[in-house]
Tab-separated table of C-alpha atoms in Angstrom:
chain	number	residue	atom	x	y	z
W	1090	UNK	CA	-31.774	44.925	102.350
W	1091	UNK	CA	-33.395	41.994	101.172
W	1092	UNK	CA	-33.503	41.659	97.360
W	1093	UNK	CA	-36.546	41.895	95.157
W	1094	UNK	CA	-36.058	38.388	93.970
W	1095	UNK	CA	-35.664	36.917	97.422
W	1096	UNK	CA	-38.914	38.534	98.405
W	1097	UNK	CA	-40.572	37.126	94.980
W	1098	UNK	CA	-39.408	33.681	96.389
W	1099	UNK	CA	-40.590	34.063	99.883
W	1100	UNK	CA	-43.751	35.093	98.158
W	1101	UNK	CA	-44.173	32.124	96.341
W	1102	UNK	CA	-43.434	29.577	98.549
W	1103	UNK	CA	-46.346	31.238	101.518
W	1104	UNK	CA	-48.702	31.222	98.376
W	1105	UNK	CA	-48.347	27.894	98.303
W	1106	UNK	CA	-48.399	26.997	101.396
W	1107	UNK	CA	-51.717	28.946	101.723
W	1108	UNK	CA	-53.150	26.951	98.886
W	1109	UNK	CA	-52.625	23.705	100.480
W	1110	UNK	CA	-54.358	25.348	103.455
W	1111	UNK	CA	-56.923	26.622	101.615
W	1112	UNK	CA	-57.748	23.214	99.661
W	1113	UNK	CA	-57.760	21.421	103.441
W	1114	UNK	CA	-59.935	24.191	104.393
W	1115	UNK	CA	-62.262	23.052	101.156
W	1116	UNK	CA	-61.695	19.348	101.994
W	1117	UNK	CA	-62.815	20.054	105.504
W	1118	UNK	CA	-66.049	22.449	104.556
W	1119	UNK	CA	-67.279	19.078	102.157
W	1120	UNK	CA	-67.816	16.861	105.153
W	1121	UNK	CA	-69.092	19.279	107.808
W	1122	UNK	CA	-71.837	20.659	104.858
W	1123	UNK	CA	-72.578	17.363	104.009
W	1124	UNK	CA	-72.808	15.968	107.410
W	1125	UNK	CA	-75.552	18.789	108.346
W	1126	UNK	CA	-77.221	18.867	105.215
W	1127	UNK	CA	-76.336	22.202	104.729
W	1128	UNK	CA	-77.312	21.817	101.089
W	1129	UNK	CA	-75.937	25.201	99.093
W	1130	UNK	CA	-72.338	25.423	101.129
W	1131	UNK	CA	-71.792	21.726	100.478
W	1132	UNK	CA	-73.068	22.455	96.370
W	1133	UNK	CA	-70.682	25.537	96.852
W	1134	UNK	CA	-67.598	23.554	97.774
W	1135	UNK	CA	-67.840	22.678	93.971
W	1136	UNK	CA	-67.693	24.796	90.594
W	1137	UNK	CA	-70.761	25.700	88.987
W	1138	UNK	CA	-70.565	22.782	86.801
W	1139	UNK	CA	-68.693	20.944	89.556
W	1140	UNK	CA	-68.871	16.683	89.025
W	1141	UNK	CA	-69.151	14.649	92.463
W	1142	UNK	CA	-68.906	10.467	90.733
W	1143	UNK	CA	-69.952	7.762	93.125
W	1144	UNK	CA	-68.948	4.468	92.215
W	1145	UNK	CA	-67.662	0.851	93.373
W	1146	UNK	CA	-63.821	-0.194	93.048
W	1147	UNK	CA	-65.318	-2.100	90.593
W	1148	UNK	CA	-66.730	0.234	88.429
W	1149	UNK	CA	-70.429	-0.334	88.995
W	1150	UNK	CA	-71.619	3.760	89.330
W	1151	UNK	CA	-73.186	4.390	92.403
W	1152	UNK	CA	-75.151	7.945	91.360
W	1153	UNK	CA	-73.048	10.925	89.803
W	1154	UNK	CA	-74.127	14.356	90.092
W	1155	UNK	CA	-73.328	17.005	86.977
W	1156	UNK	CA	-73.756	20.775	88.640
W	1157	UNK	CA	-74.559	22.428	91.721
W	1158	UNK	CA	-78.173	22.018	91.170
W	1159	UNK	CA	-78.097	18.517	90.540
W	1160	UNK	CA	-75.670	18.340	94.163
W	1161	UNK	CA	-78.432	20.405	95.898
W	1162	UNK	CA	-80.894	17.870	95.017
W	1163	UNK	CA	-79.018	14.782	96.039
W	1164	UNK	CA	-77.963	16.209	99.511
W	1165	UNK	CA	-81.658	17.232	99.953
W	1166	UNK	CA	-82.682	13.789	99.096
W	1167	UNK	CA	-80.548	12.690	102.093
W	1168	UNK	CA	-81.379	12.572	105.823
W	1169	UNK	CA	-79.527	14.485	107.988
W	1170	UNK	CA	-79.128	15.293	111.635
W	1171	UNK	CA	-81.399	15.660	114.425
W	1172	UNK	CA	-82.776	12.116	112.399
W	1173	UNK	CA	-79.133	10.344	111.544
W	1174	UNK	CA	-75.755	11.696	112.752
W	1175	UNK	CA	-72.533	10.531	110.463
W	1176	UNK	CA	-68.990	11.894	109.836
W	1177	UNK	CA	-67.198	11.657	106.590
W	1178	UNK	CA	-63.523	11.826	107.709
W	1179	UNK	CA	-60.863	12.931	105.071
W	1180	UNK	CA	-57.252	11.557	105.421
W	1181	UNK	CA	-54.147	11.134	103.969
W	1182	UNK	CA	-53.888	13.977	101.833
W	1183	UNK	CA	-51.913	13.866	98.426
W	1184	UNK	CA	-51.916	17.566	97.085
W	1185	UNK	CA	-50.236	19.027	94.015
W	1186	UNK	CA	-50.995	22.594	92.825
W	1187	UNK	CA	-50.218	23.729	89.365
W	1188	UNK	CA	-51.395	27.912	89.320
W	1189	UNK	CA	-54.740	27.776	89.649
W	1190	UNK	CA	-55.437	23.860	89.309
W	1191	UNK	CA	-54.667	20.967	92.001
W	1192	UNK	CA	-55.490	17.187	91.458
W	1193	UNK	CA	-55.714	15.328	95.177
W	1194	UNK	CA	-55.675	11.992	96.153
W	1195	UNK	CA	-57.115	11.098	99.357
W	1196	UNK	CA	-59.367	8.458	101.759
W	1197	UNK	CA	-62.351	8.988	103.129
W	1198	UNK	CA	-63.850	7.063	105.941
W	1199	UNK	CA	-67.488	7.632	106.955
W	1200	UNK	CA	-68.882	6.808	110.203
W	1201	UNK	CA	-72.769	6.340	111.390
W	1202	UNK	CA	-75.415	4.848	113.767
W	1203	UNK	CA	-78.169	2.177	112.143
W	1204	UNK	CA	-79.504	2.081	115.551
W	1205	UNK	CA	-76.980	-0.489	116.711
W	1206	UNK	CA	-74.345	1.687	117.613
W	1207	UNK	CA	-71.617	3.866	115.982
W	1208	UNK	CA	-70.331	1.972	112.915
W	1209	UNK	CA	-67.887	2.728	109.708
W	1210	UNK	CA	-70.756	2.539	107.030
W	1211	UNK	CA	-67.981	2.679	104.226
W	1212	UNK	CA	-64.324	3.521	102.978
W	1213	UNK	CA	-62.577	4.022	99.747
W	1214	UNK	CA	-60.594	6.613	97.804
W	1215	UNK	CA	-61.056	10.302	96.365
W	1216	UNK	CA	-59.231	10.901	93.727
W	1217	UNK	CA	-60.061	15.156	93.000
W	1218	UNK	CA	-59.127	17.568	90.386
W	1219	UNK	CA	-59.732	21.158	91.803
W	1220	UNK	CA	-59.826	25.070	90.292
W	1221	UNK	CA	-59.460	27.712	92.156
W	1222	UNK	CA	-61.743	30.810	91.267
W	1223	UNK	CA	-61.706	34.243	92.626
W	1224	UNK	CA	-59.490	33.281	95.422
W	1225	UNK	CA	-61.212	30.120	96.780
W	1226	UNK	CA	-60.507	26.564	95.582
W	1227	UNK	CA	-63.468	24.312	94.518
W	1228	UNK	CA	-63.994	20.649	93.024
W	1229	UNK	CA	-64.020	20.722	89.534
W	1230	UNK	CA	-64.891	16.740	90.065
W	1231	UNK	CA	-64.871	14.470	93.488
W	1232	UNK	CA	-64.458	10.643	92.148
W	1233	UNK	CA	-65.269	8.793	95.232
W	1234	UNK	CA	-64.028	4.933	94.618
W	1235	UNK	CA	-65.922	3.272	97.216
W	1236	UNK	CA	-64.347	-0.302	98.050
W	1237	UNK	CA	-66.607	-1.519	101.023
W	1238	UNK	CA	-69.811	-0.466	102.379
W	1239	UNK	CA	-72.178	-2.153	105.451
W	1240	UNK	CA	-74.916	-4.209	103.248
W	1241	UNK	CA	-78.256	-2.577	103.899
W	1242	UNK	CA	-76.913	0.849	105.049
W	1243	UNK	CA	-79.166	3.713	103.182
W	1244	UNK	CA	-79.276	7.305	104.249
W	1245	UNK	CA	-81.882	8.308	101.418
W	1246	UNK	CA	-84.960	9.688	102.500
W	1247	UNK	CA	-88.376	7.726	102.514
W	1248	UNK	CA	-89.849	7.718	99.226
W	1249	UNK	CA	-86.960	8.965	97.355
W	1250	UNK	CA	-85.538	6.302	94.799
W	1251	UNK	CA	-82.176	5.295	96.012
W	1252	UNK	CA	-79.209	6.329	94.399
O	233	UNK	CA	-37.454	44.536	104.373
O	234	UNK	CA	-34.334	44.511	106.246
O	235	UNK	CA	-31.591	41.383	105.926
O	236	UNK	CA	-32.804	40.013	108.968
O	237	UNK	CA	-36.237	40.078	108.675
O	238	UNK	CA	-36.217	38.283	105.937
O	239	UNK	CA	-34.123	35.524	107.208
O	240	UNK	CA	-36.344	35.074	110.183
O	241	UNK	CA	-39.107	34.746	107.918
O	242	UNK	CA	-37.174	32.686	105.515
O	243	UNK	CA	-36.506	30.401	108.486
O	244	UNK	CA	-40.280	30.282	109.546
O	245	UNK	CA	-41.821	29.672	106.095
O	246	UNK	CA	-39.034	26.901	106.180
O	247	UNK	CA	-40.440	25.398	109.343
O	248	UNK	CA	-43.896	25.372	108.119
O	249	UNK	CA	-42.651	24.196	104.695
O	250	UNK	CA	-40.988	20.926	107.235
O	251	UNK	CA	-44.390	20.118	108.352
O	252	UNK	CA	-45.926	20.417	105.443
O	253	UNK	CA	-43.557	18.093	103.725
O	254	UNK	CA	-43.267	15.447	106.735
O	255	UNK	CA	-47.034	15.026	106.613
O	256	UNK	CA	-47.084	14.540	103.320
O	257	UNK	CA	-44.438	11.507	104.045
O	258	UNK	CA	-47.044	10.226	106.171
O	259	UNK	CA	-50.030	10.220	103.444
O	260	UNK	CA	-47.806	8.524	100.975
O	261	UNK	CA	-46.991	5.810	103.543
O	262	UNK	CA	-50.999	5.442	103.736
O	263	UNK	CA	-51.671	5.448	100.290
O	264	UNK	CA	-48.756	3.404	99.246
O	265	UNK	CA	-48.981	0.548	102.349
O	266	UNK	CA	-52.551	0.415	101.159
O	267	UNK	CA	-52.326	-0.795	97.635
O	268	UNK	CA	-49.078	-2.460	97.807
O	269	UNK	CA	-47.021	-0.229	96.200
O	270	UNK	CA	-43.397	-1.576	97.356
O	271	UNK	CA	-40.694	0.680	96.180
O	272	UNK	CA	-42.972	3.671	96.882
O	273	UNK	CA	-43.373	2.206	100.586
O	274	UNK	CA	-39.711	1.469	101.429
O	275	UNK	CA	-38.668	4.898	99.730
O	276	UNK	CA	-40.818	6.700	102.492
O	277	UNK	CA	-38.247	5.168	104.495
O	278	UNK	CA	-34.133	5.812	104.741
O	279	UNK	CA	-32.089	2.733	103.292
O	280	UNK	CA	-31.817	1.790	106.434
O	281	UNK	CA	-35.137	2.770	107.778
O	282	UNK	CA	-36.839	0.634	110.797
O	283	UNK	CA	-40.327	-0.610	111.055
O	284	UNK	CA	-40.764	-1.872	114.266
O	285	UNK	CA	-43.881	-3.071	115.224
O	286	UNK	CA	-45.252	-4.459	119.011
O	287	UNK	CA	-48.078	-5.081	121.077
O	288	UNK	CA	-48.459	-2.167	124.622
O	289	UNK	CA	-47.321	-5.113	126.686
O	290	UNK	CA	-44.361	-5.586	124.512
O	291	UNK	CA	-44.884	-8.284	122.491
O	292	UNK	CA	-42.995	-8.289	119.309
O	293	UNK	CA	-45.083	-8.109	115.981
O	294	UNK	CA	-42.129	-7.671	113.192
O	295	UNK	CA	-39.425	-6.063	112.286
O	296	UNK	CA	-37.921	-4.973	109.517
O	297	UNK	CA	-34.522	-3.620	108.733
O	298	UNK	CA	-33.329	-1.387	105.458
O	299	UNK	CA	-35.709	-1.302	102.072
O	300	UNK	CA	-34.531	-4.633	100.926
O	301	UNK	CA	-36.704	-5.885	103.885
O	302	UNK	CA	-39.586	-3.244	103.853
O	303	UNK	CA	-40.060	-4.156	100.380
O	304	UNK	CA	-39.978	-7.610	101.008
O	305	UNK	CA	-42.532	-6.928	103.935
O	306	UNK	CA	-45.185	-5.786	101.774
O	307	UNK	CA	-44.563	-7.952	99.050
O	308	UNK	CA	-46.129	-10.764	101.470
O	309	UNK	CA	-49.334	-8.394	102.619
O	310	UNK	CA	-52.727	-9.279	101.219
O	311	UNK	CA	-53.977	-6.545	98.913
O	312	UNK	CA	-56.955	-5.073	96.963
O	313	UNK	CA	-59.078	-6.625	95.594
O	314	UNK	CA	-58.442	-9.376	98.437
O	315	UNK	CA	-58.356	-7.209	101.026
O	316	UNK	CA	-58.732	-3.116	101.478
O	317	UNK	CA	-56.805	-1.552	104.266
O	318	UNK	CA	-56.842	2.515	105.171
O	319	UNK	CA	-54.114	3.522	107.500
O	320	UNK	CA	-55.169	6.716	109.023
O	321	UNK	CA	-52.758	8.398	110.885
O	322	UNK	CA	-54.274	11.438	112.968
O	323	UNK	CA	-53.459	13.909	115.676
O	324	UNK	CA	-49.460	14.552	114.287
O	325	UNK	CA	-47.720	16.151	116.655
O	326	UNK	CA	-44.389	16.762	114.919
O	327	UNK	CA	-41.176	18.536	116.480
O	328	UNK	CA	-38.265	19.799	113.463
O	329	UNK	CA	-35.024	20.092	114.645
O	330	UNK	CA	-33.117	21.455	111.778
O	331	UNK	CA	-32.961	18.504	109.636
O	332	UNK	CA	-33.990	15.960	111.833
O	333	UNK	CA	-37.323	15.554	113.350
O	334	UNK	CA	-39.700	13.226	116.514
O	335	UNK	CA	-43.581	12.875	115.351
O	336	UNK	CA	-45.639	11.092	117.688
O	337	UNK	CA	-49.082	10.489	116.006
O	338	UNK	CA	-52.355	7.773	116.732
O	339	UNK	CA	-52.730	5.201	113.495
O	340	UNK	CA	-56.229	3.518	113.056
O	341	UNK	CA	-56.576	0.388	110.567
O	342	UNK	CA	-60.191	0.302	108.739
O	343	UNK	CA	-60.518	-2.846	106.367
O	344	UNK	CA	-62.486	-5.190	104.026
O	345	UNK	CA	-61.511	-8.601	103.596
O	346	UNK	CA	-63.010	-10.483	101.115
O	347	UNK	CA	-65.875	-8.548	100.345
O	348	UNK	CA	-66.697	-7.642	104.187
O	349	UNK	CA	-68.586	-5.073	105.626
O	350	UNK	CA	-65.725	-2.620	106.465
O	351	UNK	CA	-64.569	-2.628	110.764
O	352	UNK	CA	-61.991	-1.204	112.192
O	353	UNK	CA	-58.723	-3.477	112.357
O	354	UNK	CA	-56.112	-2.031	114.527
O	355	UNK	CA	-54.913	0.935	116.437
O	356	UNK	CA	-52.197	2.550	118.291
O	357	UNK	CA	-49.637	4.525	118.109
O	358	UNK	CA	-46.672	5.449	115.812
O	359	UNK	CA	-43.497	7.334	117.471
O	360	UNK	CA	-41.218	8.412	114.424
O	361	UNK	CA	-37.754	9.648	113.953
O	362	UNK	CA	-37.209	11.586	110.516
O	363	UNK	CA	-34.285	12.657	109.101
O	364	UNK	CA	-34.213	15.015	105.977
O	365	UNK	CA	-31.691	13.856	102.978
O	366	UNK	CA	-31.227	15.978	99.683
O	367	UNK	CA	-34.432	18.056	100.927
O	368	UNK	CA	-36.707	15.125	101.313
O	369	UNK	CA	-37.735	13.921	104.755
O	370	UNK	CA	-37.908	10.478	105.250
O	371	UNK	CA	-38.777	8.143	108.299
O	372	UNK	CA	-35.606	6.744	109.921
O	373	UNK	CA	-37.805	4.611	112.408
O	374	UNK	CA	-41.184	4.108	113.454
O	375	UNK	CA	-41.950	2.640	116.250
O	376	UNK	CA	-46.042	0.729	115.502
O	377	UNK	CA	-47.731	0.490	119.274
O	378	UNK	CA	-50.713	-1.587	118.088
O	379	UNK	CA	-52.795	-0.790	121.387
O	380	UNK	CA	-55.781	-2.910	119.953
O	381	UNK	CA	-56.008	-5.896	117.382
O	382	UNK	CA	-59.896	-7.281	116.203
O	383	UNK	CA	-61.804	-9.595	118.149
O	384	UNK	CA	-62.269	-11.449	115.119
Protein backbone atom coordinates (compact mmCIF):
# COMPACT_ATOMS: atom_id res chain seq x y z
CA UNK A 1 0.00 0.00 0.00
CA UNK A 2 1.26 3.19 -0.92
CA UNK A 3 2.06 5.49 2.03
CA UNK A 4 0.24 8.64 3.00
CA UNK A 5 3.32 10.68 2.48
CA UNK A 6 4.09 9.27 -0.93
CA UNK A 7 0.59 10.15 -2.01
CA UNK A 8 1.09 13.83 -0.37
CA UNK A 9 4.14 13.98 -2.79
CA UNK A 10 2.50 12.70 -5.86
CA UNK A 11 -0.06 15.27 -4.94
CA UNK A 12 2.13 18.01 -4.98
CA UNK A 13 4.12 17.57 -7.77
CA UNK A 14 0.48 17.12 -10.34
CA UNK A 15 -0.55 20.43 -8.50
CA UNK A 16 2.13 21.88 -9.90
CA UNK A 17 2.24 20.68 -12.89
CA UNK A 18 -1.43 21.79 -13.28
CA UNK A 19 -0.46 25.29 -12.34
CA UNK A 20 2.00 25.67 -15.01
CA UNK A 21 -0.84 24.43 -17.24
CA UNK A 22 -3.17 26.54 -15.93
CA UNK A 23 -0.90 29.84 -16.18
CA UNK A 24 -0.22 28.69 -20.14
CA UNK A 25 -3.85 28.28 -20.31
CA UNK A 26 -4.02 32.18 -18.91
CA UNK A 27 -1.08 33.17 -21.17
CA UNK A 28 -2.91 31.68 -24.08
CA UNK A 29 -6.65 33.21 -23.18
CA UNK A 30 -4.61 37.01 -23.18
CA UNK A 31 -3.84 36.85 -26.87
CA UNK A 32 -6.89 35.08 -28.32
CA UNK A 33 -9.23 37.87 -26.10
CA UNK A 34 -7.17 40.46 -27.18
CA UNK A 35 -6.86 39.46 -30.72
CA UNK A 36 -10.90 39.43 -31.02
CA UNK A 37 -11.54 42.22 -28.93
CA UNK A 38 -13.31 40.23 -26.68
CA UNK A 39 -13.08 43.06 -24.17
CA UNK A 40 -14.31 41.53 -20.50
CA UNK A 41 -12.42 37.87 -20.94
CA UNK A 42 -9.25 39.68 -21.97
CA UNK A 43 -9.95 42.42 -18.64
CA UNK A 44 -10.70 39.01 -16.84
CA UNK A 45 -7.36 37.39 -17.56
CA UNK A 46 -6.26 40.05 -14.92
CA UNK A 47 -7.15 40.74 -11.09
CA UNK A 48 -9.58 43.25 -10.30
CA UNK A 49 -6.96 45.74 -9.82
CA UNK A 50 -4.83 43.88 -12.36
CA UNK A 51 -1.74 46.40 -13.99
CA UNK A 52 -1.01 45.73 -17.87
CA UNK A 53 2.49 48.57 -18.34
CA UNK A 54 3.38 49.32 -21.91
CA UNK A 55 6.60 50.75 -22.40
CA UNK A 56 9.91 51.04 -24.65
CA UNK A 57 13.27 49.12 -23.67
CA UNK A 58 14.07 52.41 -23.02
CA UNK A 59 11.79 53.39 -20.58
CA UNK A 60 9.66 55.88 -22.47
CA UNK A 61 5.83 54.48 -21.19
CA UNK A 62 3.82 53.57 -23.92
CA UNK A 63 0.09 53.72 -22.01
CA UNK A 64 -0.43 51.66 -18.66
CA UNK A 65 -3.70 50.54 -17.62
CA UNK A 66 -4.60 50.38 -13.55
CA UNK A 67 -7.91 47.90 -13.28
CA UNK A 68 -10.16 45.96 -15.29
CA UNK A 69 -12.16 48.92 -16.17
CA UNK A 70 -9.45 50.94 -17.28
CA UNK A 71 -8.31 47.41 -19.58
CA UNK A 72 -11.93 47.33 -20.91
CA UNK A 73 -11.57 50.74 -22.15
CA UNK A 74 -8.23 50.43 -23.86
CA UNK A 75 -9.15 47.13 -25.71
CA UNK A 76 -12.42 48.89 -26.76
CA UNK A 77 -10.44 51.76 -28.00
CA UNK A 78 -8.72 49.22 -30.31
CA UNK A 79 -9.80 47.83 -33.70
CA UNK A 80 -10.33 44.45 -34.00
CA UNK A 81 -11.25 41.80 -36.50
CA UNK A 82 -13.49 41.65 -39.34
CA UNK A 83 -11.48 45.44 -39.78
CA UNK A 84 -7.63 44.30 -38.76
CA UNK A 85 -6.58 40.68 -38.06
CA UNK A 86 -3.21 40.31 -35.71
CA UNK A 87 -1.76 37.56 -33.43
CA UNK A 88 0.14 38.22 -30.31
CA UNK A 89 2.27 35.03 -29.99
CA UNK A 90 3.66 34.11 -26.46
CA UNK A 91 6.99 32.14 -26.26
CA UNK A 92 9.60 31.03 -24.29
CA UNK A 93 8.05 30.61 -21.11
CA UNK A 94 10.00 31.16 -17.73
CA UNK A 95 7.51 30.06 -14.89
CA UNK A 96 8.07 29.86 -11.14
CA UNK A 97 5.15 29.26 -8.72
CA UNK A 98 5.41 30.05 -5.09
CA UNK A 99 1.58 28.81 -3.45
CA UNK A 100 -0.59 30.97 -4.83
CA UNK A 101 1.87 33.56 -6.62
CA UNK A 102 4.04 33.01 -9.96
CA UNK A 103 6.35 35.73 -11.55
CA UNK A 104 6.95 34.79 -15.56
CA UNK A 105 9.25 35.88 -17.93
CA UNK A 106 8.42 35.56 -21.44
CA UNK A 107 8.46 37.10 -25.37
CA UNK A 108 5.87 38.12 -27.19
CA UNK A 109 5.82 38.57 -30.88
CA UNK A 110 2.83 40.21 -32.60
CA UNK A 111 1.97 39.80 -36.10
CA UNK A 112 -0.46 42.04 -38.52
CA UNK A 113 -1.51 43.28 -42.01
CA UNK A 114 -1.12 47.36 -42.80
CA UNK A 115 -2.50 46.46 -46.07
CA UNK A 116 0.86 45.39 -47.45
CA UNK A 117 0.87 42.03 -46.34
CA UNK A 118 1.36 39.99 -43.11
CA UNK A 119 4.10 41.71 -41.07
CA UNK A 120 5.69 41.41 -37.30
CA UNK A 121 4.37 44.91 -36.09
CA UNK A 122 6.57 44.47 -32.84
CA UNK A 123 8.58 42.25 -30.26
CA UNK A 124 9.91 42.56 -26.81
CA UNK A 125 9.65 40.99 -23.37
CA UNK A 126 6.89 40.26 -20.59
CA UNK A 127 8.09 40.15 -17.56
CA UNK A 128 4.55 39.01 -15.22
CA UNK A 129 3.84 38.60 -11.63
CA UNK A 130 0.58 36.47 -11.30
CA UNK A 131 -2.09 35.42 -8.24
CA UNK A 132 -4.08 32.85 -8.41
CA UNK A 133 -7.71 33.35 -6.94
CA UNK A 134 -10.42 30.90 -6.43
CA UNK A 135 -8.71 28.35 -8.49
CA UNK A 136 -7.77 30.35 -11.64
CA UNK A 137 -4.50 32.27 -12.11
CA UNK A 138 -4.65 35.98 -13.22
CA UNK A 139 -2.07 38.95 -13.88
CA UNK A 140 -1.57 40.83 -10.98
CA UNK A 141 0.68 43.10 -13.57
CA UNK A 142 1.79 42.35 -17.45
CA UNK A 143 5.08 44.69 -18.02
CA UNK A 144 5.38 44.48 -21.69
CA UNK A 145 9.13 45.88 -22.61
CA UNK A 146 8.66 46.58 -26.13
CA UNK A 147 12.17 46.82 -28.01
CA UNK A 148 11.08 47.35 -31.74
CA UNK A 149 7.96 48.27 -33.37
CA UNK A 150 7.12 49.05 -37.44
CA UNK A 151 7.17 53.12 -37.46
CA UNK A 152 3.66 54.23 -38.27
CA UNK A 153 1.85 51.00 -37.19
CA UNK A 154 -1.42 52.13 -35.01
CA UNK A 155 -4.30 49.85 -34.23
CA UNK A 156 -6.29 52.66 -32.24
CA UNK A 157 -9.51 53.49 -33.45
CA UNK A 158 -10.35 56.77 -35.46
CA UNK A 159 -10.78 59.56 -33.22
CA UNK A 160 -9.46 57.99 -30.18
CA UNK A 161 -6.15 59.73 -28.88
CA UNK A 162 -3.39 57.28 -29.30
CA UNK A 163 -1.92 55.63 -26.55
CA UNK B 1 -3.81 2.96 -3.64
CA UNK B 2 -2.04 -0.17 -4.21
CA UNK B 3 2.12 -0.31 -4.56
CA UNK B 4 1.82 -0.46 -8.09
CA UNK B 5 -0.46 2.00 -8.90
CA UNK B 6 1.32 4.36 -7.48
CA UNK B 7 4.51 3.61 -9.17
CA UNK B 8 2.88 3.73 -12.53
CA UNK B 9 1.66 7.00 -11.69
CA UNK B 10 4.84 8.00 -10.07
CA UNK B 11 6.47 7.07 -13.39
CA UNK B 12 3.88 9.12 -15.50
CA UNK B 13 3.87 12.34 -13.43
CA UNK B 14 7.73 11.77 -13.93
CA UNK B 15 7.37 11.75 -17.69
CA UNK B 16 5.30 14.78 -17.78
CA UNK B 17 7.55 16.37 -15.12
CA UNK B 18 10.62 15.47 -18.23
CA UNK B 19 8.78 17.58 -20.60
CA UNK B 20 8.02 20.05 -18.55
CA UNK B 21 11.57 20.52 -17.48
CA UNK B 22 13.20 20.00 -21.12
CA UNK B 23 11.03 22.84 -22.40
CA UNK B 24 11.90 24.90 -19.93
CA UNK B 25 15.75 24.20 -21.12
CA UNK B 26 14.61 25.46 -24.30
CA UNK B 27 13.08 28.97 -22.99
CA UNK B 28 16.20 29.63 -21.06
CA UNK B 29 18.30 29.03 -24.20
CA UNK B 30 15.88 31.83 -25.79
CA UNK B 31 16.00 34.15 -23.16
CA UNK B 32 19.60 33.74 -22.34
CA UNK B 33 21.02 33.63 -26.32
CA UNK B 34 18.95 36.76 -26.52
CA UNK B 35 20.57 39.12 -24.12
CA UNK B 36 23.91 37.64 -24.02
CA UNK B 37 23.91 36.01 -21.00
CA UNK B 38 27.10 33.58 -21.45
CA UNK B 39 27.44 31.27 -18.57
CA UNK B 40 23.63 30.96 -18.45
CA UNK B 41 23.82 29.95 -22.32
CA UNK B 42 26.64 27.37 -22.21
CA UNK B 43 25.11 25.88 -18.87
CA UNK B 44 21.91 24.96 -20.97
CA UNK B 45 24.41 22.88 -22.53
CA UNK B 46 26.62 19.63 -21.14
CA UNK B 47 30.46 20.55 -20.75
CA UNK B 48 30.81 19.13 -23.70
CA UNK B 49 27.68 20.17 -25.39
CA UNK B 50 27.61 20.75 -29.42
CA UNK B 51 26.17 23.60 -31.32
CA UNK B 52 26.27 22.78 -34.70
CA UNK B 53 24.92 24.97 -37.03
CA UNK B 54 24.41 24.53 -41.24
CA UNK B 55 22.65 25.64 -44.12
CA UNK B 56 19.68 22.54 -45.79
CA UNK B 57 22.25 22.11 -48.52
CA UNK B 58 24.91 21.51 -46.02
CA UNK B 59 26.87 24.29 -45.79
CA UNK B 60 28.65 24.73 -42.58
CA UNK B 61 27.68 27.87 -40.41
CA UNK B 62 29.78 27.15 -36.97
CA UNK B 63 30.55 25.01 -34.62
CA UNK B 64 31.20 24.95 -31.35
CA UNK B 65 32.60 22.40 -29.00
CA UNK B 66 32.30 22.26 -24.87
CA UNK B 67 31.22 25.67 -22.79
CA UNK B 68 34.62 27.13 -23.04
CA UNK B 69 33.61 27.63 -26.76
CA UNK B 70 29.77 28.30 -26.39
CA UNK B 71 30.70 30.95 -24.11
CA UNK B 72 33.17 32.26 -26.23
CA UNK B 73 30.50 32.08 -29.12
CA UNK B 74 28.26 34.49 -27.64
CA UNK B 75 30.71 36.61 -26.22
CA UNK B 76 31.32 37.75 -30.03
CA UNK B 77 27.28 38.14 -30.86
CA UNK B 78 25.91 41.64 -31.20
CA UNK B 79 23.46 42.39 -28.40
CA UNK B 80 20.74 44.74 -27.04
CA UNK B 81 20.69 47.69 -27.31
CA UNK B 82 22.65 47.08 -30.75
CA UNK B 83 20.70 44.55 -31.83
CA UNK B 84 17.38 42.54 -30.39
CA UNK B 85 17.06 38.94 -31.35
CA UNK B 86 13.91 36.47 -30.19
CA UNK B 87 14.60 32.85 -30.78
CA UNK B 88 11.32 31.17 -30.86
CA UNK B 89 11.38 27.69 -30.84
CA UNK B 90 7.81 26.09 -31.60
CA UNK B 91 6.10 22.85 -32.41
CA UNK B 92 8.51 20.56 -29.71
CA UNK B 93 8.10 17.31 -30.36
CA UNK B 94 10.15 15.68 -27.59
CA UNK B 95 10.72 11.77 -27.03
CA UNK B 96 12.23 10.81 -23.04
CA UNK B 97 13.96 7.82 -22.85
CA UNK B 98 14.70 7.40 -19.25
CA UNK B 99 17.32 9.91 -18.83
CA UNK B 100 18.13 10.68 -22.16
CA UNK B 101 15.97 12.32 -24.65
CA UNK B 102 15.57 13.38 -29.10
CA UNK B 103 13.45 16.82 -29.53
CA UNK B 104 13.00 17.83 -32.94
CA UNK B 105 11.44 21.38 -32.92
CA UNK B 106 11.14 24.55 -35.83
CA UNK B 107 13.30 27.83 -34.49
CA UNK B 108 12.29 31.28 -36.02
CA UNK B 109 14.75 34.41 -35.55
CA UNK B 110 12.72 37.90 -35.23
CA UNK B 111 15.20 40.97 -34.86
CA UNK B 112 15.99 44.73 -34.65
CA UNK B 113 19.20 45.99 -35.60
CA UNK B 114 19.99 49.28 -34.91
CA UNK B 115 16.81 50.69 -34.27
CA UNK B 116 14.97 48.72 -37.26
CA UNK B 117 11.60 47.96 -37.83
CA UNK B 118 11.57 44.34 -36.47
CA UNK B 119 11.63 41.23 -39.65
CA UNK B 120 12.06 38.00 -39.35
CA UNK B 121 15.86 36.81 -39.53
CA UNK B 122 16.18 33.15 -39.81
CA UNK B 123 14.49 29.83 -39.61
CA UNK B 124 14.80 26.18 -39.52
CA UNK B 125 15.08 23.57 -37.64
CA UNK B 126 16.75 22.34 -34.38
CA UNK B 127 17.21 18.35 -33.86
CA UNK B 128 18.43 17.92 -30.12
CA UNK B 129 19.90 15.21 -28.06
CA UNK B 130 19.41 15.74 -24.15
CA UNK B 131 20.80 13.99 -21.56
CA UNK B 132 19.64 14.47 -17.85
CA UNK B 133 22.65 14.95 -15.13
CA UNK B 134 21.95 15.38 -11.27
CA UNK B 135 18.11 15.85 -12.32
CA UNK B 136 18.68 18.64 -14.74
CA UNK B 137 18.31 18.07 -18.46
CA UNK B 138 20.63 19.62 -20.55
CA UNK B 139 21.25 19.71 -24.43
CA UNK B 140 24.11 17.37 -25.43
CA UNK B 141 23.80 18.57 -29.18
CA UNK B 142 21.76 20.55 -31.34
CA UNK B 143 21.86 20.28 -34.58
CA UNK B 144 20.67 24.41 -36.15
CA UNK B 145 19.10 23.63 -39.90
CA UNK B 146 18.84 27.33 -40.84
CA UNK B 147 16.33 26.56 -43.84
CA UNK B 148 16.14 30.42 -44.59
CA UNK B 149 18.60 33.44 -43.95
CA UNK B 150 17.23 37.41 -44.86
CA UNK B 151 17.33 38.79 -48.15
CA UNK B 152 18.88 41.67 -46.67
Amino acid sequence: MASQQELAALQGRIQALEDERDILRTFYTYSHTIDYGKTREWSECFTTDGVFNVFMVDGTPVHRENNRTELKAYLASKLTPPEVYDKHILAAPVIKITGDKATAESFFIAIGDAGDGPLVFTFGRYTDTLMKEKGKWLIKERKAETETRTPGFTRTRKGVKPA
Amino acid sequence: MAANDLEDMQRRVQLLEDERDIGDVFSRYSHTIDYGRQEEWADCFTEDGVFDVFTVDGRKVHKEHGRGELFRYLGGKKLPPQRYDKHVLAAPLIDVKGSTAKAQSYFIMFSSVAGSAPFIGVYGRYKDTLVKEGGRWYLKERLAEVERTPAR
